[in-house]
Coordinates of C-alpha atoms in Angstrom, one line a residue:
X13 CA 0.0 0.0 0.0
X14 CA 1.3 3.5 -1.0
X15 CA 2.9 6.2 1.8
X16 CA 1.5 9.3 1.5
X17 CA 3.6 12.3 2.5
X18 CA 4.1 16.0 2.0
X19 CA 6.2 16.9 -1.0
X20 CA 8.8 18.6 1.3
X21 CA 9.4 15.7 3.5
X22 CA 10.1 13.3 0.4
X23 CA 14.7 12.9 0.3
X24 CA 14.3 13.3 -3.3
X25 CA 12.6 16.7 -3.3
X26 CA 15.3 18.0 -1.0
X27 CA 18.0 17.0 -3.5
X28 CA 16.3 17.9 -6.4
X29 CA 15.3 21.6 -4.6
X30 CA 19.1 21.5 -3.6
X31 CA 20.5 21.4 -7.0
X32 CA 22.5 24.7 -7.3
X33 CA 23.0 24.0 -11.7
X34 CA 20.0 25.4 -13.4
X35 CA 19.6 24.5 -17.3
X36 CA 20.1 28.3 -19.3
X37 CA 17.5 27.7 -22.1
X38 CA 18.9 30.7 -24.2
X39 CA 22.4 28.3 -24.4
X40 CA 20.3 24.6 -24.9
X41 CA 17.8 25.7 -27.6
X42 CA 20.5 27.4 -29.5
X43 CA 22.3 25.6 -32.9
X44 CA 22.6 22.5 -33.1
X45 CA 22.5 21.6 -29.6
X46 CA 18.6 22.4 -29.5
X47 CA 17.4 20.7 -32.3
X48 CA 19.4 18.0 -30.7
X49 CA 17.1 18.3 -27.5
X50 CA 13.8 18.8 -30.2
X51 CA 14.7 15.3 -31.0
X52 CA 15.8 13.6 -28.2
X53 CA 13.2 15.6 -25.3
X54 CA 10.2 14.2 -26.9
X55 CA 7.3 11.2 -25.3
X56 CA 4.8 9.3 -27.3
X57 CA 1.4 9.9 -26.3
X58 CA -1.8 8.6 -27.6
X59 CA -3.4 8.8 -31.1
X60 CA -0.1 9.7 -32.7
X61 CA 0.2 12.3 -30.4
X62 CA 3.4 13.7 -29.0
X63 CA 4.7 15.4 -25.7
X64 CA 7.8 17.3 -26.3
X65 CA 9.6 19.2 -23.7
X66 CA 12.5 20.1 -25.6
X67 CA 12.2 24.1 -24.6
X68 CA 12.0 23.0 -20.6
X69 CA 14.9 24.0 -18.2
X70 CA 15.5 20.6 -17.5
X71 CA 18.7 17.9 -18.6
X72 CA 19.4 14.3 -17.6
X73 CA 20.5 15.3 -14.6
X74 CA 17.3 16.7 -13.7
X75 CA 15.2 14.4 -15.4
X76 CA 16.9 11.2 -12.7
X77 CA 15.9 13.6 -10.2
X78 CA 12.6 13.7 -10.9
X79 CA 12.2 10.4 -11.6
X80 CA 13.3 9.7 -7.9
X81 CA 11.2 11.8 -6.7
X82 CA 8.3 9.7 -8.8
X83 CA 9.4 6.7 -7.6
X84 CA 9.4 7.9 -4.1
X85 CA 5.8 9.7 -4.0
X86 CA 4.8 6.1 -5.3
X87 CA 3.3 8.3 -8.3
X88 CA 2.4 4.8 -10.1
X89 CA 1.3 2.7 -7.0
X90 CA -1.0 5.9 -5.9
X91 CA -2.7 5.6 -9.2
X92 CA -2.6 1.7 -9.7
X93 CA -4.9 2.2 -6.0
X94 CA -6.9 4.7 -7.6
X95 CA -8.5 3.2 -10.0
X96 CA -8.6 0.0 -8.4
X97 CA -11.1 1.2 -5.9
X98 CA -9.1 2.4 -3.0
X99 CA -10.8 6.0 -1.3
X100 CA -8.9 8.6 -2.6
X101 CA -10.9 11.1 -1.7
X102 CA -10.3 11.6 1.9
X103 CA -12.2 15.0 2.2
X104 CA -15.7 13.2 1.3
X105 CA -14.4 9.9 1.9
X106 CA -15.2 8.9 -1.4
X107 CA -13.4 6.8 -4.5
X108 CA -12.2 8.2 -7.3
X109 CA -13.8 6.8 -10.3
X110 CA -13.6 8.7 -13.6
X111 CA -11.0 6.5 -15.5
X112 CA -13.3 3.6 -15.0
X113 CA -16.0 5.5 -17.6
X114 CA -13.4 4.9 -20.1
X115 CA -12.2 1.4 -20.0
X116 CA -11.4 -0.8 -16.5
X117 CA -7.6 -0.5 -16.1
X118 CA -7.5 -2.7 -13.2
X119 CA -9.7 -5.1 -11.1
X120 CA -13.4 -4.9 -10.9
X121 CA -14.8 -2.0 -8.9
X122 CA -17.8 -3.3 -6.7
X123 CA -19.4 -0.8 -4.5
X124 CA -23.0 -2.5 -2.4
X125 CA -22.5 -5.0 -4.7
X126 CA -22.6 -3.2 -7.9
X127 CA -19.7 -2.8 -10.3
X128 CA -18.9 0.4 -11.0
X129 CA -17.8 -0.5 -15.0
X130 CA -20.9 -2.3 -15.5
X131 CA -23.0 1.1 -14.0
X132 CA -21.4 3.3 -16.2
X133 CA -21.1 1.5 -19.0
X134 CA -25.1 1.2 -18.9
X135 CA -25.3 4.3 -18.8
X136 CA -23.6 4.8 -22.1
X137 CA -25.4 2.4 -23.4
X138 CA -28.7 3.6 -22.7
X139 CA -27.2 7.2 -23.6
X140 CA -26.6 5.7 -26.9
X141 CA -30.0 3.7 -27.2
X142 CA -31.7 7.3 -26.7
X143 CA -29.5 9.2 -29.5
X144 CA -30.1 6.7 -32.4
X145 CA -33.5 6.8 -31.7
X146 CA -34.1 10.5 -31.6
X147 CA -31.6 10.1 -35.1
X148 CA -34.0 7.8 -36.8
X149 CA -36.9 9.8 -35.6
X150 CA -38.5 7.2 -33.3
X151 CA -38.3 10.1 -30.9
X152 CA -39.8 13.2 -31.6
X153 CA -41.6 16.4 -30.6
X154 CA -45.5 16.3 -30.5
X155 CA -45.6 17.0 -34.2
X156 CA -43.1 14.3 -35.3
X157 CA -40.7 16.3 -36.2
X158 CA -37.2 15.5 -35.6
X159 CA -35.0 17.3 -32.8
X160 CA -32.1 19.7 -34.7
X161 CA -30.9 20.8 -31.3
X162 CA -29.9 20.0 -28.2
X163 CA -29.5 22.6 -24.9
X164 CA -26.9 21.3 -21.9
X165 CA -28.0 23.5 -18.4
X166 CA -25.8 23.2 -16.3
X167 CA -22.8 24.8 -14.3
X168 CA -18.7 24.2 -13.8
X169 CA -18.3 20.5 -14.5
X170 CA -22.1 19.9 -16.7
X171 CA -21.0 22.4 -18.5
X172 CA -16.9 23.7 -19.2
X173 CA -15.9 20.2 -20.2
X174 CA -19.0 19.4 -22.5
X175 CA -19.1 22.7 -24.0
X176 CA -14.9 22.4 -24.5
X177 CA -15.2 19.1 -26.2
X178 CA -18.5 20.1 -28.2
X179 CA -16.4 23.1 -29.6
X180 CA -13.6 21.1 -30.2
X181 CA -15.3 18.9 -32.6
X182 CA -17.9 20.5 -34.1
X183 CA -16.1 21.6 -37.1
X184 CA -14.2 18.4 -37.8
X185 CA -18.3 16.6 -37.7
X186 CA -19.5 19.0 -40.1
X187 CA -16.6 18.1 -42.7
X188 CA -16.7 14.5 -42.0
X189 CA -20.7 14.7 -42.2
X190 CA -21.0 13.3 -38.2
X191 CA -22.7 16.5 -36.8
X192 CA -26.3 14.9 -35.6
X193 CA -27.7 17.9 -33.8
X194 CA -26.7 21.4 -33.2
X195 CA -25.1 21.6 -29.3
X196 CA -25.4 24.9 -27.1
X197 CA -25.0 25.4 -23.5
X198 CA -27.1 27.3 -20.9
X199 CA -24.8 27.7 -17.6
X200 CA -24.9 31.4 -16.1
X201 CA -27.7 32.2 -14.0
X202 CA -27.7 36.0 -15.1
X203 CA -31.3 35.8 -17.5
X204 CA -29.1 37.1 -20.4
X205 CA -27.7 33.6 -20.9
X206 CA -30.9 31.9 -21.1
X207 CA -32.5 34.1 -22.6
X208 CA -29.8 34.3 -25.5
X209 CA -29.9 30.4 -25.9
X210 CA -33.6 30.4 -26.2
X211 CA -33.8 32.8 -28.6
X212 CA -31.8 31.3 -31.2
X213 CA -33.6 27.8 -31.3
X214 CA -36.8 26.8 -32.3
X215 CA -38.0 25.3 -28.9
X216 CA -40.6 22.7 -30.8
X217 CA -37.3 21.3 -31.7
X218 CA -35.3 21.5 -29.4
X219 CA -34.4 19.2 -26.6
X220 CA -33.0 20.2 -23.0
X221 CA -31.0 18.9 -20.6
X222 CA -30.9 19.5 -16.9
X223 CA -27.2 18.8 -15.3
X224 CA -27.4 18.3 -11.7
X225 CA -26.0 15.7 -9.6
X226 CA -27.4 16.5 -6.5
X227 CA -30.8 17.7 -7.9
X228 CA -30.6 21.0 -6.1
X229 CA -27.9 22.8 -7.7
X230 CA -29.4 26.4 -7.2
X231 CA -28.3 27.8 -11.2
X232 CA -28.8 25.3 -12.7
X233 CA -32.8 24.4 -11.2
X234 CA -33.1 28.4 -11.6
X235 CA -32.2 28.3 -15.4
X236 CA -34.3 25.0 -15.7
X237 CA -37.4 26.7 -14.6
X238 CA -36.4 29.6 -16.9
X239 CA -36.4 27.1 -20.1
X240 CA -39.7 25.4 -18.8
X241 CA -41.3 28.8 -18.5
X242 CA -40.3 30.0 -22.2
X243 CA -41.4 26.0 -23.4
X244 CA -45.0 26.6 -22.1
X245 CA -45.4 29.8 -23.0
X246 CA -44.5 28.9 -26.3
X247 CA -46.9 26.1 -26.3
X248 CA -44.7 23.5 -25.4
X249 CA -45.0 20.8 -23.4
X250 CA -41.5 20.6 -21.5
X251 CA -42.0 17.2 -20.3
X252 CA -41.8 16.3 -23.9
X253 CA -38.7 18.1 -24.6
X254 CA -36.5 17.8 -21.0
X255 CA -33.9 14.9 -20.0
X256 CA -32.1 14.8 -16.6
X257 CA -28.4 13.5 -15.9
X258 CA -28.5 13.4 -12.0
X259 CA -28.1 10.9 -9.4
X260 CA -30.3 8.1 -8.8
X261 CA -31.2 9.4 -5.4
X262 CA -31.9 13.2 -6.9
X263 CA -35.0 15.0 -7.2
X264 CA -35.2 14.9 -10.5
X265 CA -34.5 11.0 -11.0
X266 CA -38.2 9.9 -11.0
X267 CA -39.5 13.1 -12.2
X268 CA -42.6 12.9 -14.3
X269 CA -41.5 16.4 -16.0
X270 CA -38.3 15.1 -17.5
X271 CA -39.1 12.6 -20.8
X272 CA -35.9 10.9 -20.0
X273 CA -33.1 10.2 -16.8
X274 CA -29.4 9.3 -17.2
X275 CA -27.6 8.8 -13.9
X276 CA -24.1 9.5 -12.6
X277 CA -22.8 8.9 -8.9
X278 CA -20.7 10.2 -6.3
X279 CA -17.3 8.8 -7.3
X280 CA -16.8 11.2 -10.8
X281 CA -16.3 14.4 -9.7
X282 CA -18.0 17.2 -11.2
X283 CA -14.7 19.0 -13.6
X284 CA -13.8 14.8 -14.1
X285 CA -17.4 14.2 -15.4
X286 CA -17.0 14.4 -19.4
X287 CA -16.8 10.6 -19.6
X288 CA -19.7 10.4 -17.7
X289 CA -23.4 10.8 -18.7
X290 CA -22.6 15.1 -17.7
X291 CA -20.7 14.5 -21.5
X292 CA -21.9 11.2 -22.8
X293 CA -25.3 12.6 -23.2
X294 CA -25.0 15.6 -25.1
X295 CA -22.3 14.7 -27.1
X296 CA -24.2 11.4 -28.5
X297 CA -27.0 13.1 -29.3
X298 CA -24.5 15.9 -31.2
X299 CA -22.4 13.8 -33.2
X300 CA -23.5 10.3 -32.8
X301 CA -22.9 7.5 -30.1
X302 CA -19.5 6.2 -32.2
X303 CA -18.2 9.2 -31.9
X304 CA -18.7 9.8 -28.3
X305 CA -17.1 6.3 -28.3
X306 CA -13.7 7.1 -30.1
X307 CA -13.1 10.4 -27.4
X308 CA -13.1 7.3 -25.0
X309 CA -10.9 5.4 -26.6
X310 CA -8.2 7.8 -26.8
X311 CA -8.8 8.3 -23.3
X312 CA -8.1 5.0 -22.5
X313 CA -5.2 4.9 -24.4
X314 CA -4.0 7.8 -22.7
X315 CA -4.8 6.4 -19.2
X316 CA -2.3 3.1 -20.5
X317 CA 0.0 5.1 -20.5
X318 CA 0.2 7.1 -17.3
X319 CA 0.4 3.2 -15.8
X320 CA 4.4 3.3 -16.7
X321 CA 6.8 3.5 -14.3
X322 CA 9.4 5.1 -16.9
X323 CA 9.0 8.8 -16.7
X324 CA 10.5 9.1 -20.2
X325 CA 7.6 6.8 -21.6
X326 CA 4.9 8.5 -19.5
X327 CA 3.8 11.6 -20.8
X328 CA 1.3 12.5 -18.0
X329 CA 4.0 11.9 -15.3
X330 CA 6.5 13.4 -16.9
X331 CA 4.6 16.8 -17.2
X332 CA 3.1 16.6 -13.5
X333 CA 7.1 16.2 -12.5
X334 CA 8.0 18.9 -14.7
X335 CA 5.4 21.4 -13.8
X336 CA 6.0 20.7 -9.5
X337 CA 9.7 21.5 -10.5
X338 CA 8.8 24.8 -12.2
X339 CA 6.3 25.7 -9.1
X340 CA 7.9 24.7 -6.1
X341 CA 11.8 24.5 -7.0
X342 CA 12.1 27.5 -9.4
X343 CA 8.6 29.4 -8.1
X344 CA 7.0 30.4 -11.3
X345 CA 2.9 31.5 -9.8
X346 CA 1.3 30.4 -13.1
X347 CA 1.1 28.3 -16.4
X348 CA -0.5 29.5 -19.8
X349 CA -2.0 26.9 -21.9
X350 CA -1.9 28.2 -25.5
X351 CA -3.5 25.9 -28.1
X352 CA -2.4 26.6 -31.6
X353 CA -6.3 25.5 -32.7
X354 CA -9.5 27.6 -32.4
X355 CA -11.4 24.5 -31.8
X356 CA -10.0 24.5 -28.7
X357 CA -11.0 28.0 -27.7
X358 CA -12.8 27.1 -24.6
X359 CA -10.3 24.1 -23.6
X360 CA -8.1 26.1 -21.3
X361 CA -11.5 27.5 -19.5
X362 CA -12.2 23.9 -18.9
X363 CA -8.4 23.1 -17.7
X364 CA -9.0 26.3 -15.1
X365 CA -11.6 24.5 -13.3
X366 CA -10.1 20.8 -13.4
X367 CA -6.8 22.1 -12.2
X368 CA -7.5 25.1 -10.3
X369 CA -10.6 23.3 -8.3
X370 CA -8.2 20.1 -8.2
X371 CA -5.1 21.4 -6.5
X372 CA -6.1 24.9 -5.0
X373 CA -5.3 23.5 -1.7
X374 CA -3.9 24.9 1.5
X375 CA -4.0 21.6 3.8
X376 CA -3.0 18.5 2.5
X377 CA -5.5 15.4 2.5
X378 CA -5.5 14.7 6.2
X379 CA -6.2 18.4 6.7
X380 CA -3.1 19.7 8.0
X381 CA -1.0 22.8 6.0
X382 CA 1.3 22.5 4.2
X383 CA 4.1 24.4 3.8
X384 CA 5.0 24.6 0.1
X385 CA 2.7 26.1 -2.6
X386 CA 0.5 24.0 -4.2
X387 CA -1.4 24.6 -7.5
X388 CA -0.7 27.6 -9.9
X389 CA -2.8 29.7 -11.8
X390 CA -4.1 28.6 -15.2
X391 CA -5.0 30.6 -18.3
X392 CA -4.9 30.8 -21.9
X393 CA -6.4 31.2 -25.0
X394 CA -5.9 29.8 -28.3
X395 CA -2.9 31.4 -30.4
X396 CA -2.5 33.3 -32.9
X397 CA -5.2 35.7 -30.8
X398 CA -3.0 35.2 -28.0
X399 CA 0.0 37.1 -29.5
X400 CA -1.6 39.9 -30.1
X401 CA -3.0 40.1 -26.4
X402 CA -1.0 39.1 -23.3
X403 CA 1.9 37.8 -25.4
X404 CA 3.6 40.8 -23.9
X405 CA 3.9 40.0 -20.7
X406 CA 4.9 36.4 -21.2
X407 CA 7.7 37.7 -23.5
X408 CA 8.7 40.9 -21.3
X409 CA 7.0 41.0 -18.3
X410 CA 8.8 40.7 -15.0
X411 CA 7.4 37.5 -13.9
X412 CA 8.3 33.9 -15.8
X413 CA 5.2 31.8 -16.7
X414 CA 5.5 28.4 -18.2
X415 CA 3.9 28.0 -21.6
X416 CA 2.2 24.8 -22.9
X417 CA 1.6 24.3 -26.1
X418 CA -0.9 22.8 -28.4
X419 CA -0.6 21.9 -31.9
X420 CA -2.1 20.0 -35.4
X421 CA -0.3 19.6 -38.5
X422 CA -3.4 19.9 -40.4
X423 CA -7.0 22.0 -40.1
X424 CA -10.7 20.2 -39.1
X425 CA -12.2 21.7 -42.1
X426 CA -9.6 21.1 -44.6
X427 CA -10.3 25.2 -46.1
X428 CA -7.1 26.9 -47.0
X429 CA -5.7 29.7 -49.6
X430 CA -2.0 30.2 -49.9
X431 CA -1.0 33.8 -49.6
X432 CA 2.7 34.6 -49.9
X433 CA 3.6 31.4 -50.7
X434 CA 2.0 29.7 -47.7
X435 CA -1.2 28.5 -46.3
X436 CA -3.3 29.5 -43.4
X437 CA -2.5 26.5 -41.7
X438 CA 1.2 26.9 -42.2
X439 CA 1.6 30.3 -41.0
X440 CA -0.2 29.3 -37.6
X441 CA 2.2 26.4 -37.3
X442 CA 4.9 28.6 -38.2
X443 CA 3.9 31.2 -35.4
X444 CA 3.9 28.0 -33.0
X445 CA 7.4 26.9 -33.8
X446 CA 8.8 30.9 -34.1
X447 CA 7.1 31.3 -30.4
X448 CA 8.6 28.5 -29.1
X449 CA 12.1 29.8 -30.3
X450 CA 11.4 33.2 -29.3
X451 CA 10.5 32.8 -25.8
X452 CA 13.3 30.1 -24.7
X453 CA 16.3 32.3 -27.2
X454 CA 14.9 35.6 -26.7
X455 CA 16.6 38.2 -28.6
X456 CA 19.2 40.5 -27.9
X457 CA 19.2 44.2 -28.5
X458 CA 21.0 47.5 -27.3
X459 CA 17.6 49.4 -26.7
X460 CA 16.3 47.4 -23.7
X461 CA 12.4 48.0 -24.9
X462 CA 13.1 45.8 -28.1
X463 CA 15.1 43.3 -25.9
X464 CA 14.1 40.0 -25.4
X465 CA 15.7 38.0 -22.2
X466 CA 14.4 34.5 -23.3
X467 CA 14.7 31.8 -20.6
X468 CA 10.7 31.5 -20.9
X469 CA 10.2 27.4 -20.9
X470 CA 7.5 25.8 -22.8
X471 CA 6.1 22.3 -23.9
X472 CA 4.1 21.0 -26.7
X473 CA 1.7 18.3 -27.5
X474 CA 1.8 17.8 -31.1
X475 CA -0.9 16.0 -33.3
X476 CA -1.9 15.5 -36.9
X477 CA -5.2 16.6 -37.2
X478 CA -7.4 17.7 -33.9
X479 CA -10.0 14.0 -34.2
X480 CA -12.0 12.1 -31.3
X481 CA -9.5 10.0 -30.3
X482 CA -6.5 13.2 -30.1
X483 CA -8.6 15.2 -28.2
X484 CA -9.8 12.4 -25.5
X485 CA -5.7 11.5 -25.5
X486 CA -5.5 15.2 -25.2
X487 CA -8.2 15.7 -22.3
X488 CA -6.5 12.2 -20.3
X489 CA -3.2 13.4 -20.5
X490 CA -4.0 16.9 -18.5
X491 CA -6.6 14.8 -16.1
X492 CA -3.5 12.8 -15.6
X493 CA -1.3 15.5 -14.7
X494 CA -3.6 17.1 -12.6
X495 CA -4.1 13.9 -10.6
X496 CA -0.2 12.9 -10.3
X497 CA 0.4 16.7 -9.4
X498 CA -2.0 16.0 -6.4
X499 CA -0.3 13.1 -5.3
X500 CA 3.4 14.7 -5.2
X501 CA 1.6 17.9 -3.5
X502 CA -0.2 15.4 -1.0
X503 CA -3.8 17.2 -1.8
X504 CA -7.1 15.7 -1.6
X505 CA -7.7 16.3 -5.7
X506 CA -11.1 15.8 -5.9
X507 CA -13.3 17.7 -3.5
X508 CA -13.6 21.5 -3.8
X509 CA -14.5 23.1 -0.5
X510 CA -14.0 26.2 -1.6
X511 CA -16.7 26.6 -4.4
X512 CA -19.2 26.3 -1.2
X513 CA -19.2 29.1 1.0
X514 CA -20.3 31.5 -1.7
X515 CA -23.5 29.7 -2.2
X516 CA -24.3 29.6 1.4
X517 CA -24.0 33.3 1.7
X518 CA -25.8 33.8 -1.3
X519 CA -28.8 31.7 -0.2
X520 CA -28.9 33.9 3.0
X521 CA -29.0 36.7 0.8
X522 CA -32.1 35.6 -1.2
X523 CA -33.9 34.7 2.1
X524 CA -32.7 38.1 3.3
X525 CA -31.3 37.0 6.2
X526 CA -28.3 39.8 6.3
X527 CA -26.8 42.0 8.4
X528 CA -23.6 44.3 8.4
X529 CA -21.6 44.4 4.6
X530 CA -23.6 41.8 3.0
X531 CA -26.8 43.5 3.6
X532 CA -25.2 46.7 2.7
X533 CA -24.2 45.1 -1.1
X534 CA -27.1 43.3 -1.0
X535 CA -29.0 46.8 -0.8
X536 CA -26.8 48.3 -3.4
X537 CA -27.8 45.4 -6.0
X538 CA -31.7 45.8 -5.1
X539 CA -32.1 42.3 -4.0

């Protein structure tokens, strides 16, 4: 059984936060020497995928460090006892089950004398059952028409990582002719959100569905009331045209209003839950059942390889290492994750939530503190819009922040022009590789406003063509490094206290039960 321990007690921490030689990037990237370390720094992931981690301040030396410290946290061993069951999630006291929705890695999961792969594997199944049929028009509105849309409400988890993988594929459906139903997402409780959705569909053909584990999620009721309301009024019978993906023992489980029920449980947490039936649902019913299928599987893949104990041929691992070592041995506060791809424009939104909500901990998972900084702050957006936005303080600002890459050989939609001799596509995987270059060589220069310091590490995860099975390799591999990030940082990953105390003050201001400064904003915002 795996030891778990703070980061700073671990011998091989201590050595590897004692090493006095640091790697100067300017030097390693430079001539022939870095397209020596482009070669060489570079791990397989799934679906043809690659992670390389050529333009990272690390070496050999460092690299046996951290894979000391990897096999001293018991990295491997922590997740071999994850997904085999073990509770994991000490805060609630709960297991730790979302790799299971993908494919059973290790020995049968049985919970009260259910198996865990069987339940979620049902549920997929009956997700799919329901998608084909509203396909083939054996399900349909009171007219018989067929459904052309389909509405997720939800918040956080129902919604950042369905909406990110909708997004992500929708283009490469249309031009492979797999796109089944138009997807869009209700999720704010501000009545500009809603209201937007509802008023580009056609209700009579739309169908909705409520996201809510616990039943009693206050946005995410509040919207679904909002969407009921503008159903009837429009002469539609919402019972006709509502699903629910909630848990068995939820309100809205035997609910005569809902047409349909898909269930989830307690052991997939909410920012975890796009393998679930929070993703499975929606995204069926978008592009198809197979489709939904093939994400999985590159997941799966994906998860395979996080079971090595060889850093060098584990991506996920070998990222988590990389990124504690920028955080707690160099102290960089934040990481930008910059996907060359506009499919991918709401992807580091989602990443946000699953890492910031992960390991934005204090106290490690027995609740004591700890005394080293945990998780840092995640943002992005996709490139080349980036560049001509905060670029400028990654290149030149006074702080460091690690960049991470993302980037496809070739275009979803397969439209292109050449202009000056290149393409589209080209010139955005040209600004990739020139970004790379720029921000580990930098640029010298006498005036010190055109100067460029360099030393600015990076990583990228290459692909051919943004597909299915790339982005569910591409969505396990950061899942992964969130999870073995946890374990070095010995935080509970996967509860999220601190998303709660706002809703309890702001159900004590709708009841109006305030006093002091939060009845004085209250008053200001007429509630």
């Amino acid at each position: 059984m795996a030891t778990w321990n703070n980061l700073d007690t671990l011998a091989s921490y201590n050595k590897l936060a004692g090493m006095k030689k640091r790697v100067n990037i300017v030097e390693a990237m430079s001539g022939e020497e870095g397209a020596e370390r482009v070669a060489r720094y570079s791990s397989p992931m799934a679906a043809d995928m690659s992670f390389n981690y050529a333009a990272k301040e690390v070496d050999d030396t460092i690299l046996e460090a951290l894979a000391e410290l990897a096999d001293e946290a018991q990295l491997v061993e922590k997740f071999e006892e994850l997904y085999n069951g073990a509770i994991i999630n000490t805060g609630e006291q709960r297991l730790v089950l979302h790799h299971l929705a993908r494919r059973q890695l290790g020995n049968p999961v049985i919970v009260d004398g259910v198996d865990k792969r069987d339940f979620y594997a049902e549920q997929q199944k009956r997700a799919a059952e329901f998608a084909n049929k509203v396909h083939a028009g054996e399900i349909t509105n009171a007219a018989g028409e067929k459904f052309t849309t389909v509405v997720q409400i939800g918040i956080g988890g129902s919604d950042l990582g369905p909406r990110a993988l909708y997004l992500a594929l929708e283009n490469w459906a249309k031009a492979n002719n797999t796109l089944k139903m138009e997807a869009k997402f209700i999720s704010n409780v501000d009545p500009d959100d809603a209201g937007a959705v509802l008023n580009a569909v056609d209700p009579a053909r739309t169908l909705f569905i409520v996201v809510s584990k616990s039943g009693t999620t206050l946005e995410t009721l509040t919207n679904g009331q909002f969407v009921k309301d503008a159903l009837q009024k429009a002469g539609v019978d919402p019972s006709k045209h509502m699903l629910a993906v909630t848990s068995e023992t939820s309100p809205l489980a035997k609910s005569d209003e809902y047409l349909d029920a898909f269930f989830m449980d307690d052991f997939i947490g909410g920012r975890y839950s796009s393998v679930s039936a929070v993703g499975g649902v929606i995204l069926s019913l978008a592009f198809g059942p197979e489709i939904f299928a093939r994400i999985l599987d590159g997941m799966a893949e994906e998860d395979k390889l996080a079971t090595n104990k060889d850093i060098l041929k584990n991506p996920d691992m070998l990222d988590a290492l990389i990124g504690v070592y920028e955080r707690n041995v160099q102290e960089y506060p934040s990481t930008a994750v910059l996907p060359y791809s506009q499919a991918l424009s709401r992807f580091p939104a989602h990443l946000q939530q699953c890492d910031m909500e992960s390991n934005g901990k204090s106290v490690n998972r027995f609740g004591e503190p700890v005394n080293y900084v945990t998780g840092p702050t995640i943002f992005g957006e996709p490139g080349t819009n980036g560049q001509h936005s905060f670029y400028q303080l990654l290149h030149q600002g006074t702080d460091i922040i690690p960049l991470q890459f993302v980037g496809f050989k070739k275009s979803q939609i397969g439209m292109d022009v050449v202009i000056e001799d290149s393409t589209s596509q080209q010139k955005l995987c040209a600004n990739v590789a020139a970004q790379i270059i720029a921000f580990a060589c930098g640029k010298d220069d006498e005036n010190l406003n055109k100067k460029f310091d360099g030393g600015r590490p990076s990583s990228i995860i290459i692909g051919d063509q943004l597909t299915p099975e790339s982005l569910g390799a591409l969505l396990a591999h950061f899942e992964n490094k969130i999870m073995f990030q946890g374990f070095l940082w010995n935080v509970n990953s996967f509860d999220q206290e601190g998303v709660q105390l706002g809703k309890v003050l702001a159900t004590r201001v709708l009841a109006h039960d305030t006093d002091g400064a939060l009845k004085a904003f209250s008053d200001l915002l007429d509630i």
